[in-house]
Every structure is written in structure tokens, then in C-alpha cells.
XYZ file of C-alpha atoms in Angstrom:
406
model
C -35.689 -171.204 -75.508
C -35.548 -167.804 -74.794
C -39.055 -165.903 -75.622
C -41.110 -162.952 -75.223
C -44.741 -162.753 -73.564
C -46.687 -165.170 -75.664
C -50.529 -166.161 -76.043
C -51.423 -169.393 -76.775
C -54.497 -169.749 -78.478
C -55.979 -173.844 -78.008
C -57.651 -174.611 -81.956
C -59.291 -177.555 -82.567
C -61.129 -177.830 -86.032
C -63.002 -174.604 -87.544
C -65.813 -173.102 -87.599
C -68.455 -170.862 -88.359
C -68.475 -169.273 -91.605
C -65.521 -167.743 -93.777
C -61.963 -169.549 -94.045
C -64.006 -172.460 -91.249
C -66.613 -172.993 -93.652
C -64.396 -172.734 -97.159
C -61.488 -174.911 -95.555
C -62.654 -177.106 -92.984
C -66.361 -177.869 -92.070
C -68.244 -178.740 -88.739
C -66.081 -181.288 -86.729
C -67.170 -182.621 -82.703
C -64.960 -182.058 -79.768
C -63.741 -185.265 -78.178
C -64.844 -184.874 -74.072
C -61.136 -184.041 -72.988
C -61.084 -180.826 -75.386
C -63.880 -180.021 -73.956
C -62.693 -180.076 -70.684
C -60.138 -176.935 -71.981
C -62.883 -174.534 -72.881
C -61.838 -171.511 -71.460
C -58.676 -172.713 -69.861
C -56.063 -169.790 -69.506
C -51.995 -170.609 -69.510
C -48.975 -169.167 -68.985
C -46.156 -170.287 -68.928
C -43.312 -169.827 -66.129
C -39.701 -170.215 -65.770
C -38.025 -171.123 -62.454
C -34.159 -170.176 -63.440
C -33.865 -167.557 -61.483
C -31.957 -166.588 -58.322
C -30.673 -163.825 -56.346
C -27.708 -163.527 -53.681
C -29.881 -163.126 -50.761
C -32.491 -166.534 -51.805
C -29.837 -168.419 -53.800
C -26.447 -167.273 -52.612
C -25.818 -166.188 -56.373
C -27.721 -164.501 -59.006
C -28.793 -167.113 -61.742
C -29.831 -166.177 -65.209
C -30.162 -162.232 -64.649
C -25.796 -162.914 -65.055
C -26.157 -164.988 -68.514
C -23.869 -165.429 -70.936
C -23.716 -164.216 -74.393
C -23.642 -167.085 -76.288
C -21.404 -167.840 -79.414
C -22.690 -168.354 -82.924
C -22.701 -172.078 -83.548
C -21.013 -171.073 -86.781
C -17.301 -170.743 -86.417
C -16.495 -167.531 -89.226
C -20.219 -166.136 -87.811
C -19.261 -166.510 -83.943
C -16.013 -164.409 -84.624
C -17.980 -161.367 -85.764
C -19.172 -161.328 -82.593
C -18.582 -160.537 -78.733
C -19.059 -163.538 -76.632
C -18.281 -165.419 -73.469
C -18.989 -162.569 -70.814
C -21.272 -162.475 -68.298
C -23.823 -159.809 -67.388
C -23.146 -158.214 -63.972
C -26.002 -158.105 -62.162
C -28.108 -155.818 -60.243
C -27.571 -152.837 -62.423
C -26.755 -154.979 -65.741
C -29.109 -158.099 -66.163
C -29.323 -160.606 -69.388
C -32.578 -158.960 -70.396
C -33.732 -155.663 -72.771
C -36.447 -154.850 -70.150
C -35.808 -154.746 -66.130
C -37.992 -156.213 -63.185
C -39.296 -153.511 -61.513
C -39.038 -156.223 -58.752
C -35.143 -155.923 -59.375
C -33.326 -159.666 -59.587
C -35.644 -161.708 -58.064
C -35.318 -165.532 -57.121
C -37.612 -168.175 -58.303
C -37.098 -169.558 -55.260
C -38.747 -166.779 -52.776
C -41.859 -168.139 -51.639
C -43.688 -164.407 -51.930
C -42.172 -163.501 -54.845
C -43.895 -166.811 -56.165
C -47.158 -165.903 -54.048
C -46.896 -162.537 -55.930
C -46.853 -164.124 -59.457
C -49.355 -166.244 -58.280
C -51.609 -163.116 -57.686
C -50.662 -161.068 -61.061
C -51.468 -164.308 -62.773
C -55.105 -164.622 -60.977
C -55.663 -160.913 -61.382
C -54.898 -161.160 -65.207
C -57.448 -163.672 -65.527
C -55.328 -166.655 -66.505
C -56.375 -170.310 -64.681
C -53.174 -172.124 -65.142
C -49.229 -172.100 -65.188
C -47.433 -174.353 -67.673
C -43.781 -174.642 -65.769
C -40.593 -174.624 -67.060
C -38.521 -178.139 -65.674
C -35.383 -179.448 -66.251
C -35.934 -183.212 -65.212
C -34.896 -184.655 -61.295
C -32.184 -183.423 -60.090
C -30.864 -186.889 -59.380
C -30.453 -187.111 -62.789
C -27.069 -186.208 -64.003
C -27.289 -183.239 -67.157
C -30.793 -182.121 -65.929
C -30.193 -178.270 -65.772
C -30.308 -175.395 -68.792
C -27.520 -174.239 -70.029
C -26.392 -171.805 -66.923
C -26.407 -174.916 -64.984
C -29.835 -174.619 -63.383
C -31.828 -177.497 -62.259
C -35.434 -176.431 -61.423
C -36.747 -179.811 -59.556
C -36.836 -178.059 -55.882
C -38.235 -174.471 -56.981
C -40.938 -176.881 -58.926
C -42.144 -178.342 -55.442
C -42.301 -174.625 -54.039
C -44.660 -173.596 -56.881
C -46.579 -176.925 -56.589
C -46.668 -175.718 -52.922
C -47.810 -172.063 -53.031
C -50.167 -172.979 -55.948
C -52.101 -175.717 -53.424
C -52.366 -173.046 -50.829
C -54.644 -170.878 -53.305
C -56.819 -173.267 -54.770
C -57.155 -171.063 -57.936
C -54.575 -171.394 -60.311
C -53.727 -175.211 -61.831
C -50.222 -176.473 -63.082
C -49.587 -177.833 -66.039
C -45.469 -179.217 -67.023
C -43.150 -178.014 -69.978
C -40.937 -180.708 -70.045
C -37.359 -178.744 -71.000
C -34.556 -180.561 -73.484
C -31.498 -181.334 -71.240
C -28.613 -182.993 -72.386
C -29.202 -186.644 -72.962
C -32.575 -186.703 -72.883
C -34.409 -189.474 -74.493
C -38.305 -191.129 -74.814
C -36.325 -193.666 -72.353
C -35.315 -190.952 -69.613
C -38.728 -188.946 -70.424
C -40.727 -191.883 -69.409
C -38.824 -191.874 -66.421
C -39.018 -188.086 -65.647
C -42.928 -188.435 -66.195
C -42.756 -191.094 -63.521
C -40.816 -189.091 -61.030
C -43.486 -186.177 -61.341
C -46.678 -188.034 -61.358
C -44.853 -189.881 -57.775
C -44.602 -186.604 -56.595
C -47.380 -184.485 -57.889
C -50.279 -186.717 -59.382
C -52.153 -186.778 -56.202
C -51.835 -182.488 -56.021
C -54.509 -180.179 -55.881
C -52.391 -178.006 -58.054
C -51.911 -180.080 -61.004
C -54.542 -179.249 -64.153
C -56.200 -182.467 -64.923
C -57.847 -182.564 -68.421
C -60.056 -186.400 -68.728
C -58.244 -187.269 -65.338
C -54.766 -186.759 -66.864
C -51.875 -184.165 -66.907
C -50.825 -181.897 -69.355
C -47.412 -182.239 -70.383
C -46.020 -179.818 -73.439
C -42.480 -181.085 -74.973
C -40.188 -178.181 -75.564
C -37.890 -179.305 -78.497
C -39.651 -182.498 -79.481
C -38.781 -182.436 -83.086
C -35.005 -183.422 -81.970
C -36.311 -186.684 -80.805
C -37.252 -189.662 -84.084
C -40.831 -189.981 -84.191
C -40.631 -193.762 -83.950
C -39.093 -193.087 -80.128
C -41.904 -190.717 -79.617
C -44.254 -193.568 -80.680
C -43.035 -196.291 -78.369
C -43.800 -194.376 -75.528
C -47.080 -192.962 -76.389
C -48.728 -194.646 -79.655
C -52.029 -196.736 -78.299
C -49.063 -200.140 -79.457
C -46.038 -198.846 -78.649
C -43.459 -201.231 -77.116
C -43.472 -198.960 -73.711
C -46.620 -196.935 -73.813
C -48.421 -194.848 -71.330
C -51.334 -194.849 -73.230
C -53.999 -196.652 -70.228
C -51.483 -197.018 -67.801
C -51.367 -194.383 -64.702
C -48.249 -192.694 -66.289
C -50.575 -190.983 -69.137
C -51.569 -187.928 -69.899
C -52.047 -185.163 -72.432
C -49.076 -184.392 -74.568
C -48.165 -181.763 -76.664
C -45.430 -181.450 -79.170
C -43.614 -178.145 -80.444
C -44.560 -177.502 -84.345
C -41.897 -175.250 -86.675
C -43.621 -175.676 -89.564
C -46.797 -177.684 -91.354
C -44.246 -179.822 -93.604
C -43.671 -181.534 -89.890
C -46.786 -182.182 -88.838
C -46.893 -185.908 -89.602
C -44.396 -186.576 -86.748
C -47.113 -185.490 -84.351
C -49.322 -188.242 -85.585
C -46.799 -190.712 -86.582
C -45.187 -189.919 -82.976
C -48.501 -190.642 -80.767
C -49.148 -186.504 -79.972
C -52.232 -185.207 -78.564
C -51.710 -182.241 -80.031
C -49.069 -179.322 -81.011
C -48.028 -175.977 -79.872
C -45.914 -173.403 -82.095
C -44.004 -171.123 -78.855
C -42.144 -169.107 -80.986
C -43.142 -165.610 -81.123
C -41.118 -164.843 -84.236
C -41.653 -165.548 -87.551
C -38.149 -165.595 -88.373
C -37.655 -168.415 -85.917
C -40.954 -170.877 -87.028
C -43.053 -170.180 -90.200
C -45.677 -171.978 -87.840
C -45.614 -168.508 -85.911
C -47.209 -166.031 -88.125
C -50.839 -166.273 -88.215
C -50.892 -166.146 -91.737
C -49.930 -169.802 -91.352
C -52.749 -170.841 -88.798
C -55.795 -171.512 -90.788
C -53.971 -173.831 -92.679
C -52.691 -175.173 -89.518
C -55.846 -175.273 -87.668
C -57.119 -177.295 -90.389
C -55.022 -179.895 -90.420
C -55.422 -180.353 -87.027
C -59.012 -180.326 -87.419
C -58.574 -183.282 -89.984
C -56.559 -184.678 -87.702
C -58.726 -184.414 -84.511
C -55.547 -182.999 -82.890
C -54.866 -179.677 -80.327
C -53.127 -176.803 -82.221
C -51.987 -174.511 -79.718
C -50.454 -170.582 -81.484
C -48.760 -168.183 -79.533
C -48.807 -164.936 -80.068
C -46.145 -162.383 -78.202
C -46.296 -158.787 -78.091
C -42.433 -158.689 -79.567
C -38.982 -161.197 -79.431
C -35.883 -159.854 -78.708
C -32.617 -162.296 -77.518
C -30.091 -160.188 -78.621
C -28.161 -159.336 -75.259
C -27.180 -163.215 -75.082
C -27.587 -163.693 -78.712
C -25.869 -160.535 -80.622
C -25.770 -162.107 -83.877
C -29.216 -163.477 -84.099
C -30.466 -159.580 -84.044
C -32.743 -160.698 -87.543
C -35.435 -162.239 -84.975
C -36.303 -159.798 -83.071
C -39.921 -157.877 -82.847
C -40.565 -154.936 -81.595
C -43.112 -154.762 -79.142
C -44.343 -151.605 -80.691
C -45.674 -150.666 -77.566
C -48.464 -153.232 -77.437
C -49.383 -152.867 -80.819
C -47.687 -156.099 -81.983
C -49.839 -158.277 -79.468
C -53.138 -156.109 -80.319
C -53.031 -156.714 -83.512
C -52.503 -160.446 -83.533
C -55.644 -159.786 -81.419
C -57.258 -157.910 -83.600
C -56.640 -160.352 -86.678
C -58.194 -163.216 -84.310
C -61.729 -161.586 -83.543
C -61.361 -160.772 -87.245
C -60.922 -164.438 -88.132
C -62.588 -165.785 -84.861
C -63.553 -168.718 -86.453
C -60.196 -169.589 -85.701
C -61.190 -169.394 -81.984
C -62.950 -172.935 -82.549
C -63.966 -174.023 -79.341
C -61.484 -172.382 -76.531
C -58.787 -170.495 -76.561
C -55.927 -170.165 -73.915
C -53.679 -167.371 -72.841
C -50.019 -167.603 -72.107
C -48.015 -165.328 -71.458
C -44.778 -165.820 -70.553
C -44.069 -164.867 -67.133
C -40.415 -163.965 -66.871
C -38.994 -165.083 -70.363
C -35.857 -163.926 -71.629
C -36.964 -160.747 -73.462
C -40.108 -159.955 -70.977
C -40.424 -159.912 -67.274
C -42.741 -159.184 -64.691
C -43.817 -155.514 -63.311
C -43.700 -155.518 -59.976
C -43.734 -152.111 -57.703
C -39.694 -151.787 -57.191
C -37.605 -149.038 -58.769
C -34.740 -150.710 -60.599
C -31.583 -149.425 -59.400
C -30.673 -148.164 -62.585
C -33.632 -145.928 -63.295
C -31.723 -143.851 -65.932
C -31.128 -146.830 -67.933
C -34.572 -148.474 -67.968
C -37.352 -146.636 -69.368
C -41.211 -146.503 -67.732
C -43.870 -147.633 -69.417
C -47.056 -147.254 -67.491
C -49.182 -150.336 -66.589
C -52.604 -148.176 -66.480
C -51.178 -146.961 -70.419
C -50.937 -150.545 -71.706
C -53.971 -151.665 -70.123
C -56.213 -148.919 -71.728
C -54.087 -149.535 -75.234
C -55.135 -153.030 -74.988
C -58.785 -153.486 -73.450
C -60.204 -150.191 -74.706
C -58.980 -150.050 -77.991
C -60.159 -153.165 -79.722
C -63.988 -152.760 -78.645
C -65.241 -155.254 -81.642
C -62.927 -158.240 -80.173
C -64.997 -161.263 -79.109
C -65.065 -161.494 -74.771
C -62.184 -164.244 -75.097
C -60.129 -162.467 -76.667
C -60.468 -159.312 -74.444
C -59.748 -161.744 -71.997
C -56.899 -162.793 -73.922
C -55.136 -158.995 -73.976
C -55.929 -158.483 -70.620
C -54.279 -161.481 -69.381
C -51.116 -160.263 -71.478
C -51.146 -156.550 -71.136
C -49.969 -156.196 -67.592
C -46.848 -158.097 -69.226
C -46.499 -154.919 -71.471
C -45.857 -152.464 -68.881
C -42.367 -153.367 -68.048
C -39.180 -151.228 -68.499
C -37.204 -150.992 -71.573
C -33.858 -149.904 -71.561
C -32.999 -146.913 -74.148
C -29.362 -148.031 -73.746
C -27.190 -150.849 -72.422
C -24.359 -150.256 -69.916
């Protein structure tokens, strides 16, 4: 689950005239998707740590990662660690250096970038209780007690809201799930922070596809044998899409809705926007969200060397602008909101911030004020939610890139 700085744009039906009118027709908003009109998201990870927060540094020392493929992993280097401050997992550097997820300001500062790029709510990153055993990513980090902090700092502001991305750890079923949604909504459905949408939260489930449909449907199909559907454990949730040819286990498995994450095409068809009409339509059809991200590049390959095929370029903002572009093009496709996220700290993007690495030579500048103008004042036909929509993202262009790797 590694990503870039994505966009997620909330369809629901089309139209308008053009590929709404030819392929879908008028359709009404149910009173919850209305409730998402103009909702921004991003989302945000919590793995992070630093000696000073944390004792150790978490996640900026990854590992490269084998092929799963036993001729294919040999080809490569693997099994090493990254050796952090000068040499982190990622192609670009925090100007913040190695943060923790844990630092109250540094979340306070987030908080802020997040407000001032115009986005109204944080989908975060969770790993299920820590009481549970296996509830932690695959560097061993459990994010239950950095979640309260952000539930925390996010009350204090009043501003931004919180929405969950429940994360696959090992052994997790609709059974442990149900109780995971339980442990939150103890903790957290009474917050200030939460995003309610028709009185309930939004919950998007990475890696849903790996779990039957039919378990999916016991917990939240209207009959199922141990629904939340009317009971004070519901809430709004959102399944992760590859492709079209799956789309019947979002129905089948009692979805509100589906989201595609991945912002390479080489990873999910469902990520190229060539493939989003015909998405958007059967979701339309199918009075389901459809929720497309768009990133300004992908690029795993310091923990993933032999998966080097998927990665984008960010082509110095043009990759994101011209998704962009294509959307106030087609903005039928808006339908009736549309959502940013951007990913705040994923594995190929991370935050600016106004530190000097400590390898200067080895990370490259790129100029906040440069992507800003690149994005907003080059695209002067878009529609005002989608200028929103490269605002919110273009502060995420103007991190470092490294010309080299030590």
C-alpha cells in the first residue's frame, strides 16, 4: 500500500451533456451523498517515527522487499534496511527531515498544510487495536495510540474531520472487522473530529477484494446474519475497486460505495481515467459512491526494485494537471461533488515542510511557489472544484527529489 499523492474524486451518476447524457442519464442523490458535496480528503499515514519521539526511526528505515516470485526475487537486492537520516525508504525527502507521527506539532503542522490547502477531512491510515495480536504493517507498526493523538489535535481545531482507512493486517476477517469497528466507534463515535455523513462514519476498506463477498455481506447486507446495517455500529463503507469485471462484489458484498487508490495504471485498470466513465456509470446504475484517485506520479522502487514497470513520473506536476485538465474537460464526470486526497506522507511523496534535509546534495529543490503557479495558473478553463482540487495537491508537489541514491 505504498502510493503517491492522490486525488480522489467522489462520482455518483452523470451528468450534463456529452459521455453523461450518451451513457447514463439524470439520476437523484440519496440525502447522505448529499451530505459529501464539497467534502475534501486526504488521506494520512501514522507509521512513522523518529529516535528522539519514538526511540527508533520507523518506516523512513524500510526494507526492500523480495519479489514474491522465487527466480524473480533472485534478480534482485533485498533484505536491507535504509539507514536513516541521510538515507530514508523514499525517492523524495521531508524537508521536515524524519519526522514522527507521533509529535503532537508535527501533527498540528499537517493539520495546518491540510487546512491551508483547502482540504476538510483526513481519511487515516489504522492498523486495528493494539490489543489485538497481528495488528501492525509490515515493519511492525501498530498505529492505535498515534490514532488517538490525531483524533486529539484534530478536536482542538474544529476544522478538519476524520474519516478511517481500515488497513489489511494479518488475520483479519468480517469477524475481527466488526470488532475493530466496535473498538473505534467506543472510542471515537462521540468525537468532534470524526466526519459524520447521515449521522454515520466513513470507513474505506484497504484490500477488500481479499475478503469473499458473502463475509462482506453478513456484516453489512440490510439481512446479513451479523449486520450493522440500523444498529449503532454502522456507517458508510467503501470498498477498494481494481477493475469493473469486480464490481459486483461491491453490491453482492453490502458496499456503499468504491474507491480505486491506485495511482498507477499498471497496478489497477480502474486507475486510468480512460476507465471512469464507464465506471461512473455503473455506479450511477447502481446508486453507489465511485471514488478515483488521481496522483501526480507512483514510484515504490527503493523497497520494491523489481516492480520498477509501475512507476509514474511526476513530470513535474504535469501528470496531476493533466488528470485535471481531462476532468474540467469531461466535468460531467464531476457529478455532484468531488473530493481531494492527497496523500500526506505516502511512500513515494511526503510533506514540505521548512527544514533543510541533511543531505542537500542528494535531494533536489523544487520550489513550492513553482508548483503552485504550474498548477492554479495554468489550467484557467478548469471548473472552481477542480482548481480547488490542484491546489489542495500542489503543495504536495514541491518536495525534494533525489537525482541519485546513496
Amino acid at each position: 500500500m505504498w502510493s503517491a499523492v492522490w486525488v480522489l474524486v467522489l462520482l455518483w451518476g452523470l451528468r450534463g451533456s456529452g459521455i453523461a447524457a450518451e451513457q447514463a442519464g439524470p439520476a437523484s442523490a440519496v440525502p447522505w451523498q448529499q451530505q459529501l458535496t464539497g467534502e475534501v480528503f486526504a488521506f494520512y499515514y501514522l507509521w512513522y517515527g523518529d529516535i528522539a519521539t519514538d526511540g527508533r526511526y520507523q518506516h523512513w528505515d524500510h526494507e526492500v522487499l523480495p519479489h514474491w516470485n522465487s527466480k524473480e526475487r533472485e534478480k534482485y537486492p533485498h533484505g536491507h534496511r535504509f539507514q536513516p537520516p541521510n538515507n530514508v525508504h523514499s525517492p523524495y525527502y521531508p524537508l521536515r527531515g524524519p519526522y514522527s507521527s507521533s509529535d503532537p506539532k508535527v501533527i498540528r503542522q499537517h493539520i495546518q498544510e491540510m487546512l491551508d490547502a483547502n482540504i476538510t477531512a483526513m481519511v487515516v491510515s489504522w492498523w486495528g487495536p493494539e490489543w489485538r495480536s497481528g495488528t501492525h504493517d509490515t515493519q511492525g507498526v501498530n498505529t492505535d495510540k498515534v490514532l488517538q493523538l490525531v483524533v486529539h489535535e484534530v478536536e482542538q481545531q474544529q476544522q478538519l474531520k476524520i474519516a478511517f482507512h481500515l488497513e489489511p493486517y494479518e488475520g483479519r476477517t468480517v469477524a475481527t472487522i466488526r470488532e475493530d469497528i466496535h473498538h473505534l466507534m467506543e472510542r471515537y463515535n462521540k468525537s468532534t473530529a470524526l466526519l459524520h455523513v447521515g449521522g454515520k462514519p466513513v470507513y474505506f476498506m484497504y484490500d477488500s477484494y481479499r475478503i469473499p463477498r458473502q463475509e462482506w455481506a453478513d456484516m453489512l447486507a440490510p439481512n446479513g446474519a451479523n449486520t450493522v446495517r440500523g444498529t449503532e455500529w454502522d456507517g458508510v463503507f467503501i470498498a477498494l475497486l481494481l477493475d469493473l469485471k469486480e464490481a459486483d462484489a461491491v453490491l453482492s458484498g453490502g458496499f456503499d460505495g468504491f474507491y480505486t487508490y491506485f495511482a498507477s495504471e499498471v497496478v489497477s485498470p480502474a486507475g486510468k481515467p480512460e476507465n471512469w466513465p464507464g465506471l461512473a456509470r455503473w455506479a450511477n446504475e447502481h446508486k453507489k459512491l465511485f471514488i478515483a484517485s488521481i496522483g501526480p506520479g507512483y514510484d515504490d522502487s527503493r523497497i520494491r526494485p523489481w516492480n520498477e514497470g509501475a512507476t509514474r513520473s511526476r513530470e513535474t506536476g504535469a501528470r496531476s494537471a493533466n488528470t485535471a485538465y481531462w476532468l474540467s474537460v469531461h466535468r460531467q464526470l464531476l457529478a455532484l461533488l468531488m473530493c481531494i486526497a492527497s496523500i500526506i506522507i505516502g511512500m513515494s511523496a511526503t510533506l514540505c515542510a521548512a527544514q533543510t534535509p541533511p543531505c542537500l546534495s542528494t535531494y533536489l529543490p523544487s520550489p513550492r511557489a513553482t508548483a503552485l503557479h504550474v498548477v492554479c495558473n495554468n489550467q484557467p478553463s478548469t471548473s472552481h472544484r477542480v482548481v480547488r482540487m490542484l491546489k489542495a495537491a500542489a503543495y504536495h508537489w514541491a518536495c525534494r527529489q533525489p537525482a541519485t541514491h546513496p
